[in-house]
Short mmCIF file of C-alpha atoms and ligand atoms in Angstrom, two decimals:
data_model
loop_
_atom_site.label_atom_id
_atom_site.label_comp_id
_atom_site.label_asym_id
_atom_site.label_seq_id
_atom_site.Cartn_x
_atom_site.Cartn_y
_atom_site.Cartn_z
CA UNK A 1 -1.34 -2.85 35.63
CA UNK A 2 -3.68 0.03 36.50
CA UNK A 3 -7.00 0.08 34.76
CA UNK A 4 -6.94 2.28 31.66
CA UNK A 5 -8.97 2.75 28.53
CA UNK A 6 -8.30 0.64 25.49
CA UNK A 7 -5.95 1.66 22.71
CA UNK A 8 -7.58 1.41 19.28
CA UNK A 9 -5.74 0.02 16.29
CA UNK A 10 -6.77 3.06 14.29
CA UNK A 11 -8.73 6.18 15.25
CA UNK A 12 -10.85 7.38 12.35
CA UNK A 13 -13.27 9.37 14.50
CA UNK A 14 -11.02 12.12 15.89
CA UNK A 15 -9.69 13.48 12.56
CA UNK A 16 -13.22 13.70 11.17
CA UNK A 17 -14.40 15.48 14.30
CA UNK A 18 -11.56 17.97 13.93
CA UNK A 19 -12.33 18.57 10.24
CA UNK A 20 -16.10 18.47 10.61
CA UNK A 21 -16.84 22.04 9.51
CA UNK A 22 -14.70 21.79 6.39
CA UNK A 23 -16.13 18.38 5.47
CA UNK A 24 -19.70 19.60 5.92
CA UNK A 25 -18.87 22.54 3.68
CA UNK A 26 -17.87 20.06 0.92
CA UNK A 27 -21.16 18.24 1.33
CA UNK A 28 -23.22 21.44 1.43
CA UNK A 29 -21.70 22.82 -1.74
CA UNK A 30 -22.30 19.51 -3.52
CA UNK A 31 -25.97 19.70 -2.48
CA UNK A 32 -26.20 23.33 -3.58
CA UNK A 33 -24.84 22.60 -7.05
CA UNK A 34 -25.98 18.96 -7.43
CA UNK A 35 -22.53 18.38 -8.91
CA UNK A 36 -22.08 14.84 -7.66
CA UNK A 37 -20.12 13.16 -10.44
CA UNK A 38 -16.98 14.60 -12.04
CA UNK A 39 -16.60 18.34 -12.46
CA UNK A 40 -14.33 21.02 -11.07
CA UNK A 41 -13.85 19.51 -7.60
CA UNK A 42 -12.66 16.17 -9.03
CA UNK A 43 -10.33 17.99 -11.42
CA UNK A 44 -8.93 20.14 -8.62
CA UNK A 45 -8.20 17.07 -6.50
CA UNK A 46 -6.56 15.35 -9.47
CA UNK A 47 -4.24 18.36 -10.00
CA UNK A 48 -3.37 18.55 -6.30
CA UNK A 49 -2.73 14.84 -5.89
CA UNK A 50 -0.59 14.73 -9.07
CA UNK A 51 1.49 17.60 -7.65
CA UNK A 52 1.76 15.81 -4.29
CA UNK A 53 3.13 12.71 -6.05
CA UNK A 54 5.41 14.65 -8.39
CA UNK A 55 3.71 13.53 -11.61
CA UNK A 56 1.89 15.33 -14.41
CA UNK A 57 -1.29 13.22 -14.49
CA UNK A 58 -3.81 11.90 -11.99
CA UNK A 59 -7.11 10.21 -12.80
CA UNK A 60 -9.54 9.79 -9.91
CA UNK A 61 -11.37 6.45 -9.92
CA UNK A 62 -13.79 4.50 -7.76
CA UNK A 63 -11.29 2.51 -5.67
CA UNK A 64 -7.71 1.30 -5.48
CA UNK A 65 -8.82 -1.90 -7.18
CA UNK A 66 -10.23 0.12 -10.10
CA UNK A 67 -6.97 2.07 -10.22
CA UNK A 68 -4.90 -1.11 -10.56
CA UNK A 69 -7.26 -2.68 -13.09
CA UNK A 70 -7.56 0.43 -15.28
CA UNK A 71 -3.81 1.11 -15.19
CA UNK A 72 -3.05 -2.46 -16.27
CA UNK A 73 -5.68 -2.50 -19.02
CA UNK A 74 -4.70 0.93 -20.35
CA UNK A 75 -1.05 -0.17 -20.41
CA UNK A 76 -2.03 -3.12 -22.60
CA UNK A 77 -1.91 -5.99 -20.10
CA UNK A 78 -4.58 -8.57 -20.81
CA UNK A 79 -5.59 -12.06 -21.89
CA UNK A 80 -2.72 -14.53 -21.96
CA UNK A 81 -0.25 -12.27 -20.13
CA UNK A 82 1.57 -12.58 -16.82
CA UNK A 83 2.03 -9.83 -14.25
CA UNK A 84 4.62 -10.54 -11.57
CA UNK A 85 3.86 -9.50 -7.99
CA UNK A 86 4.32 -10.68 -4.38
CA UNK A 87 2.22 -13.12 -2.35
CA UNK A 88 2.06 -10.94 0.78
CA UNK A 89 -0.33 -8.27 -0.33
CA UNK A 90 -4.03 -7.55 -0.18
CA UNK A 91 -5.90 -9.67 -2.71
CA UNK A 92 -6.95 -6.58 -4.70
CA UNK A 93 -3.47 -6.62 -6.31
CA UNK A 94 -4.03 -10.03 -7.87
CA UNK A 95 -7.77 -9.57 -8.43
CA UNK A 96 -6.96 -6.62 -10.66
CA UNK A 97 -4.35 -8.64 -12.57
CA UNK A 98 -6.72 -11.59 -13.08
CA UNK A 99 -9.62 -9.36 -14.07
CA UNK A 100 -7.63 -8.04 -17.04
CA UNK A 101 -7.32 -11.63 -18.27
CA UNK A 102 -3.68 -11.83 -17.15
CA UNK A 103 -2.32 -14.24 -14.59
CA UNK A 104 -0.52 -13.25 -11.40
CA UNK A 105 2.86 -14.93 -10.86
CA UNK A 106 4.51 -14.49 -7.48
CA UNK A 107 8.09 -13.91 -6.41
CA UNK A 108 9.21 -13.96 -2.77
CA UNK A 109 9.94 -10.94 -0.59
CA UNK A 110 12.87 -9.45 1.30
CA UNK A 111 12.23 -10.27 4.94
CA UNK A 112 13.72 -7.01 6.19
CA UNK A 113 11.32 -4.80 4.25
CA UNK A 114 8.40 -7.19 3.52
CA UNK A 115 8.59 -5.99 -0.11
CA UNK A 116 9.47 -7.62 -3.43
CA UNK A 117 13.02 -8.98 -3.40
CA UNK A 118 14.64 -7.81 -6.66
CA UNK A 119 16.98 -10.84 -6.56
CA UNK A 120 13.98 -13.18 -6.50
CA UNK A 121 12.47 -11.24 -9.38
CA UNK A 122 15.70 -11.63 -11.35
CA UNK A 123 15.83 -15.36 -10.56
CA UNK A 124 12.34 -15.76 -11.95
CA UNK A 125 12.87 -13.67 -15.10
CA UNK A 126 16.26 -15.21 -15.78
CA UNK A 127 15.64 -18.75 -14.70
CA UNK A 128 12.03 -19.52 -15.58
CA UNK A 129 11.47 -17.36 -18.64
CA UNK A 130 13.04 -17.03 -22.06
CA UNK A 131 12.79 -14.63 -24.95
CA UNK A 132 10.53 -15.92 -27.72
CA UNK A 133 12.44 -15.77 -31.01
CA UNK A 134 9.42 -14.95 -33.16
CA UNK A 135 7.83 -12.19 -31.06
CA UNK A 136 10.74 -10.93 -28.95
CA UNK A 137 8.53 -11.26 -25.86
CA UNK A 138 9.72 -12.70 -22.58
CA UNK A 139 7.76 -15.92 -22.04
CA UNK A 140 7.30 -18.05 -18.92
CA UNK A 141 8.52 -21.45 -20.11
CA UNK A 142 6.15 -23.50 -17.96
CA UNK A 143 3.01 -21.40 -18.42
CA UNK A 144 3.71 -20.46 -22.05
CA UNK A 145 2.50 -16.92 -21.40
CA UNK A 146 4.10 -13.55 -22.11
CA UNK A 147 5.45 -11.74 -19.07
CA UNK A 148 4.00 -8.26 -19.55
CA UNK A 149 4.28 -6.38 -16.28
CA UNK A 150 5.75 -6.15 -12.80
CA UNK A 151 3.47 -4.95 -10.01
CA UNK A 152 5.63 -4.09 -7.00
CA UNK A 153 3.59 -3.36 -3.87
CA UNK A 154 4.77 -0.60 -1.52
CA UNK A 155 3.54 -2.52 1.51
CA UNK A 156 2.93 -0.93 4.92
CA UNK A 157 3.81 2.52 3.54
CA UNK A 158 7.37 1.74 2.44
CA UNK A 159 8.38 1.62 -1.22
CA UNK A 160 9.85 -1.48 -2.78
CA UNK A 161 13.52 -1.22 -3.81
CA UNK A 162 12.68 0.31 -7.18
CA UNK A 163 16.09 0.88 -8.85
CA UNK A 164 16.85 -2.81 -9.46
CA UNK A 165 13.19 -3.54 -10.28
CA UNK A 166 13.14 -0.78 -12.92
CA UNK A 167 16.48 -1.99 -14.29
CA UNK A 168 15.11 -5.51 -14.73
CA UNK A 169 11.97 -4.08 -16.33
CA UNK A 170 14.08 -2.19 -18.85
CA UNK A 171 16.28 -5.19 -19.57
CA UNK A 172 13.26 -7.42 -20.29
CA UNK A 173 10.96 -4.68 -21.71
CA UNK A 174 8.31 -5.07 -18.99
CA UNK A 175 5.82 -2.49 -17.76
CA UNK A 176 5.92 -1.45 -14.12
CA UNK A 177 2.66 -0.57 -12.40
CA UNK A 178 3.20 0.39 -8.75
CA UNK A 179 0.65 -0.71 -6.17
CA UNK A 180 0.97 2.42 -4.02
CA UNK A 181 -2.36 1.82 -2.25
CA UNK A 182 -0.63 1.91 1.17
CA UNK A 183 2.08 4.45 0.39
CA UNK A 184 0.69 7.99 -0.05
CA UNK A 185 3.72 10.24 0.36
CA UNK A 186 6.34 7.51 0.86
CA UNK A 187 9.71 8.31 -0.71
CA UNK A 188 12.50 6.33 -2.33
CA UNK A 189 16.05 7.50 -2.96
CA UNK A 190 16.88 6.55 -6.53
CA UNK A 191 20.62 6.12 -7.01
CA UNK A 192 20.01 5.99 -10.77
CA UNK A 193 18.46 9.44 -10.75
CA UNK A 194 20.33 10.77 -7.72
CA UNK A 195 17.20 12.07 -6.00
CA UNK A 196 14.28 11.20 -3.74
CA UNK A 197 11.15 10.09 -5.59
CA UNK A 198 7.59 9.81 -4.39
CA UNK A 199 5.68 6.55 -4.41
CA UNK A 200 3.50 6.67 -7.49
CA UNK A 201 6.04 8.49 -9.66
CA UNK A 202 8.45 5.68 -10.54
CA UNK A 203 6.61 3.16 -12.72
CA UNK A 204 4.67 3.72 -15.92
CA UNK A 205 1.67 4.29 -13.64
CA UNK A 206 0.66 3.73 -10.03
CA UNK A 207 -2.52 2.87 -8.17
CA UNK A 208 -3.66 4.58 -4.97
CA UNK A 209 -6.56 3.64 -2.72
CA UNK A 210 -8.42 6.15 -0.59
CA UNK A 211 -10.28 3.54 1.41
CA UNK A 212 -11.10 5.23 4.76
CA UNK A 213 -8.33 3.52 6.72
CA UNK A 214 -5.52 4.43 4.31
CA UNK A 215 -3.11 7.30 5.10
CA UNK A 216 -5.25 9.47 2.83
CA UNK A 217 -8.79 8.17 3.19
CA UNK A 218 -12.12 9.24 1.74
CA UNK A 219 -15.43 8.97 3.63
CA UNK A 220 -16.34 6.06 1.38
CA UNK A 221 -14.68 4.37 -1.59
CA UNK A 222 -12.18 6.16 -3.82
CA UNK A 223 -8.91 5.68 -5.67
CA UNK A 224 -6.59 7.25 -8.25
CA UNK A 225 -4.03 6.43 -10.92
CA UNK A 226 -0.93 8.60 -11.19
CA UNK A 227 1.32 8.69 -14.25
CA UNK A 228 3.50 10.97 -16.37
CA UNK A 229 1.98 9.52 -19.54
CA UNK A 230 -0.81 11.78 -20.81
CA UNK A 231 -2.05 9.22 -23.35
CA UNK A 232 -2.28 6.53 -20.68
CA UNK A 233 -4.19 8.94 -18.43
CA UNK A 234 -6.61 9.66 -21.27
CA UNK A 235 -7.32 5.93 -21.71
CA UNK A 236 -7.88 5.53 -17.97
CA UNK A 237 -10.34 8.45 -17.99
CA UNK A 238 -12.23 6.63 -20.74
CA UNK A 239 -12.15 3.27 -18.96
CA UNK A 240 -13.56 4.74 -15.75
CA UNK A 241 -16.45 6.29 -17.67
CA UNK A 242 -17.89 3.49 -19.84
CA UNK A 243 -15.26 3.90 -22.54
CA UNK A 244 -16.59 7.26 -23.62
CA UNK A 245 -14.40 10.19 -24.65
CA UNK A 246 -17.55 12.22 -25.25
CA UNK A 247 -20.97 11.60 -23.74
CA UNK A 248 -22.69 8.62 -25.42
CA UNK A 249 -19.86 8.09 -27.91
CA UNK A 250 -18.11 4.92 -26.73
CA UNK A 251 -14.69 4.12 -28.19
CA UNK A 252 -14.38 0.93 -26.14
CA UNK A 253 -16.35 -0.93 -23.51
CA UNK A 254 -15.36 0.50 -20.16
CA UNK A 255 -16.48 0.43 -16.56
CA UNK A 256 -18.38 2.51 -14.06
CA UNK A 257 -15.33 3.47 -12.02
CA UNK A 258 -15.46 7.21 -11.39
CA UNK A 259 -14.40 9.25 -8.39
CA UNK A 260 -17.40 11.22 -7.13
CA UNK A 261 -17.26 14.91 -6.32
CA UNK A 262 -18.10 14.60 -2.62
CA UNK A 263 -15.24 12.17 -2.06
CA UNK A 264 -12.90 14.35 -4.14
CA UNK A 265 -13.82 17.40 -2.03
CA UNK A 266 -13.25 15.44 1.18
CA UNK A 267 -9.89 14.21 -0.16
CA UNK A 268 -8.84 17.81 -0.91
CA UNK A 269 -9.50 18.80 2.70
CA UNK A 270 -7.50 15.83 3.98
CA UNK A 271 -4.66 16.05 1.44
CA UNK A 272 -3.73 19.40 2.99
CA UNK A 273 -3.15 17.54 6.31
CA UNK A 274 -1.44 14.48 4.87
CA UNK A 275 2.19 15.66 5.22
CA UNK A 276 1.65 16.47 8.92
CA UNK A 277 -0.22 13.18 9.50
CA UNK A 278 2.54 11.19 7.82
CA UNK A 279 5.11 13.02 9.96
CA UNK A 280 3.18 12.00 13.10
CA UNK A 281 3.22 8.39 11.91
CA UNK A 282 6.99 8.63 11.35
CA UNK A 283 7.42 9.97 14.89
CA UNK A 284 5.37 7.15 16.36
CA UNK A 285 7.38 4.61 14.35
CA UNK A 286 10.63 6.16 15.57
CA UNK A 287 9.37 5.96 19.14
CA UNK A 288 8.30 2.32 18.77
CA UNK A 289 11.75 1.59 17.33
CA UNK A 290 13.42 3.16 20.38
CA UNK A 291 11.19 1.26 22.76
CA UNK A 292 11.29 -2.13 21.02
CA UNK A 293 14.44 -2.03 18.89
CA UNK A 294 16.60 -3.89 21.40
CA UNK A 295 13.90 -6.13 22.86
CA UNK A 296 14.93 -9.73 22.42
CA UNK A 297 12.34 -11.76 20.53
CA UNK A 298 10.96 -8.79 18.57
CA UNK A 299 11.97 -7.82 15.04
CA UNK A 300 10.94 -4.26 14.24
CA UNK A 301 10.40 -3.06 10.65
CA UNK A 302 13.58 -2.08 8.83
CA UNK A 303 13.75 1.25 7.03
CA UNK A 304 16.74 1.15 4.65
CA UNK A 305 18.68 4.39 4.05
CA UNK A 306 16.94 4.73 0.66
CA UNK A 307 13.49 4.81 2.20
CA UNK A 308 11.28 7.39 3.90
CA UNK A 309 8.31 5.28 4.93
CA UNK A 310 4.89 6.65 5.87
CA UNK A 311 4.03 3.69 8.14
CA UNK A 312 0.55 2.86 6.99
CA UNK A 313 1.06 -0.25 9.11
CA UNK A 314 3.67 -0.88 11.83
CA UNK A 315 4.25 -4.64 11.75
CA UNK A 316 6.60 -6.32 14.21
CA UNK A 317 7.60 -9.97 14.05
CA UNK A 318 7.44 -12.33 17.03
CA UNK A 319 7.49 -16.11 17.27
CA UNK A 320 4.31 -16.44 19.32
CA UNK A 321 2.14 -14.08 17.37
CA UNK A 322 -1.30 -15.55 18.22
CA UNK A 323 -0.57 -15.58 21.94
CA UNK A 324 0.86 -12.06 21.91
CA UNK A 325 -2.24 -10.83 20.11
CA UNK A 326 -4.47 -12.46 22.73
CA UNK A 327 -2.33 -11.02 25.53
CA UNK A 328 -2.62 -7.52 24.05
CA UNK A 329 -6.37 -7.89 23.51
CA UNK A 330 -6.72 -8.79 27.19
CA UNK A 331 -4.94 -5.50 27.96
CA UNK A 332 -7.42 -3.75 25.64
CA UNK A 333 -4.80 -3.01 22.99
CA UNK A 334 -6.13 -3.64 19.49
CA UNK A 335 -3.79 -5.18 16.92
CA UNK A 336 -4.22 -6.66 13.44
CA UNK A 337 -2.51 -9.03 11.00
CA UNK A 338 -1.60 -7.85 7.49
CA UNK A 339 -1.99 -10.56 6.21
CA UNK A 340 -2.48 -13.93 7.89
CA UNK A 341 -2.49 -16.06 4.71
CA UNK A 342 -0.19 -15.30 1.75
CA UNK A 343 -2.14 -15.14 -1.49
CA UNK A 344 -0.62 -18.28 -3.05
CA UNK A 345 -2.13 -20.29 -0.17
CA UNK A 346 -5.59 -18.68 -0.31
CA UNK A 347 -8.52 -20.85 -1.32
CA UNK A 348 -9.17 -18.46 -4.23
CA UNK A 349 -5.87 -19.61 -5.77
CA UNK A 350 -6.17 -23.29 -4.90
CA UNK A 351 -6.07 -24.22 -8.59
CA UNK A 352 -3.12 -22.01 -9.52
CA UNK A 353 -0.58 -24.75 -8.80
CA UNK A 354 1.18 -23.15 -5.86
CA UNK A 355 1.78 -24.93 -2.59
CA UNK A 356 3.13 -24.36 0.91
CA UNK A 357 6.89 -23.90 0.79
CA UNK A 358 6.91 -22.07 -2.56
CA UNK A 359 7.57 -18.66 -0.96
CA UNK A 360 9.19 -19.45 2.38
CA UNK A 361 9.98 -15.86 3.39
CA UNK A 362 6.45 -14.61 2.78
CA UNK A 363 5.07 -17.68 4.59
CA UNK A 364 7.30 -17.20 7.62
CA UNK A 365 6.45 -13.50 7.81
CA UNK A 366 2.73 -14.23 7.56
CA UNK A 367 3.01 -16.48 10.62
CA UNK A 368 4.98 -13.97 12.71
CA UNK A 369 3.73 -10.48 11.88
CA UNK A 370 1.58 -8.41 14.20
CA UNK A 371 0.51 -4.87 13.36
CA UNK A 372 0.61 -2.52 16.36
CA UNK A 373 -1.66 0.52 16.79
CA UNK A 374 -0.56 3.18 14.29
CA UNK A 375 -2.38 6.39 13.35
CA UNK A 376 -1.56 10.12 13.35
CA UNK A 377 -2.96 10.95 16.80
CA UNK A 378 -1.48 7.91 18.61
CA UNK A 379 -0.45 9.28 22.01
CA UNK A 380 3.05 9.16 23.46
CA UNK A 381 1.91 7.34 26.61
CA UNK A 382 -0.09 4.83 24.57
CA UNK A 383 2.99 3.90 22.51
CA UNK A 384 4.79 3.22 25.78
CA UNK A 385 1.90 1.11 27.01
CA UNK A 386 1.92 -0.86 23.74
CA UNK A 387 5.67 -1.49 23.99
CA UNK A 388 5.45 -2.44 27.66
CA UNK A 389 2.67 -4.87 26.89
CA UNK A 390 4.80 -6.57 24.21
CA UNK A 391 7.77 -6.71 26.59
CA UNK A 392 5.71 -8.02 29.50
CA UNK A 393 4.46 -10.84 27.29
CA UNK A 394 7.99 -11.72 26.23
CA UNK A 395 9.07 -11.76 29.87
CA UNK A 396 11.32 -8.74 29.50
CA UNK A 397 11.55 -6.78 32.74
CA UNK A 398 9.60 -3.53 32.73
CA UNK A 399 12.70 -1.86 34.22
CA UNK A 400 14.57 -2.57 31.02
CA UNK A 401 11.80 -0.87 29.11
CA UNK A 402 12.00 2.17 31.35
CA UNK A 403 15.77 2.30 30.94
CA UNK A 404 15.35 2.32 27.17
CA UNK A 405 12.79 5.08 27.53
CA UNK A 406 15.00 7.29 29.67
CA UNK A 407 17.04 8.30 26.65
CA UNK A 408 14.05 8.67 24.36
CA UNK A 409 12.82 12.03 23.23
CA UNK A 410 9.19 12.95 23.69
CA UNK A 411 7.51 12.86 20.30
C1 PLP U 1 -6.24 -1.15 -0.06
C2 PLP U 1 -5.40 -1.85 -1.04
C3 PLP U 1 -5.83 -2.11 -2.34
C4 PLP U 1 -7.24 -1.90 -2.82
O1 PLP U 1 -7.79 -0.68 -2.62
P1 PLP U 1 -9.40 -0.53 -2.56
O2 PLP U 1 -9.57 0.96 -2.55
O3 PLP U 1 -9.86 -1.18 -1.31
O4 PLP U 1 -9.96 -1.16 -3.77
C5 PLP U 1 -4.93 -2.67 -3.23
N1 PLP U 1 -3.68 -2.99 -2.85
C6 PLP U 1 -3.25 -2.79 -1.60
C7 PLP U 1 -1.84 -3.16 -1.24
C8 PLP U 1 -4.10 -2.23 -0.64
O5 PLP U 1 -3.67 -2.06 0.61
#
């Protein structure tokens, strides 16, 4: 192979260079007004992001973890409860659950989409829980705790299959809080409602992260809760600000979890570009699918007909993941693993009673996934180089790759 420059996993420098003037303007006006916390800029971003998600309410907070924690607490999840989620997510999902006093319980995933398998959820709710006669609550028989909420994670920028999850939630009177931290702008076709719905508009509330590497990223820490429930939004605005509805009048104990004005201003600048950036990610994903879709030994991510994914991460599956990653690193192609250890096998949950074999699909995926470079400005020729590198490792002739390319459109 001819010597070329490396391909980064993610390029965060170029978009900021391109937006530099506008971003500096945000910073300058914050300095001029000394309006650093809250205020008109935060409120403007909240309105714009609510509109983007198709909901009536958005509360800016300090991080995606804050967003999850505040949404759960405001919804009434707490001590003694259970919130059901998946083991293949970032630990923030379960940290937030535990920090409310609730306990995370896992169900396995669908290996085509890497998201919560509604059949596994039903098996758990049906098989391991029963309705308590006295309270009417659904109770986990073994743990003796009330099942209060479901937290589906829209992993890698693709929504979970929400119709059956919402149906189960209604049947068992459970709250649904979406972890949309990787899914800004992702869409789901709801057969129940007969229309496309945005991630963050389907549950009682949803959490977004604006960590710099997310599809919509701040230049620091930031997050938001979206909801159509004005009362819930009001509680979240109190929780993020020390439990006060009015300065120095504290209705409850809260947190310091606000979105600051500089980050909100930066997010406004970037939100205007998000649809185009997501479209570029979709094009890159389509191109990867053309290049790698028929390569033996590679499973590419599946996008069901009900999904419009925004490809926060493009994870393929291969048997020899570690060796492929080393091979690609030697060719100066950066890759990542989201995530190498499912949560139920993390040291942090060593005492939770789970063991290897409990969630076989999530465990198998964790051993085989490899995230390829994916970001809005990823170049056409670099996608080809990435695909060729994967194929060369698997011993697939480069000619075959070129043949597959011949029919591909330039995107
Ligand atoms: C990033 C992320 C979070 C946490 O967001 P922070 O802003 O880092 O607190 C939660 N859940 C998922 C799935 C994430 O990817």
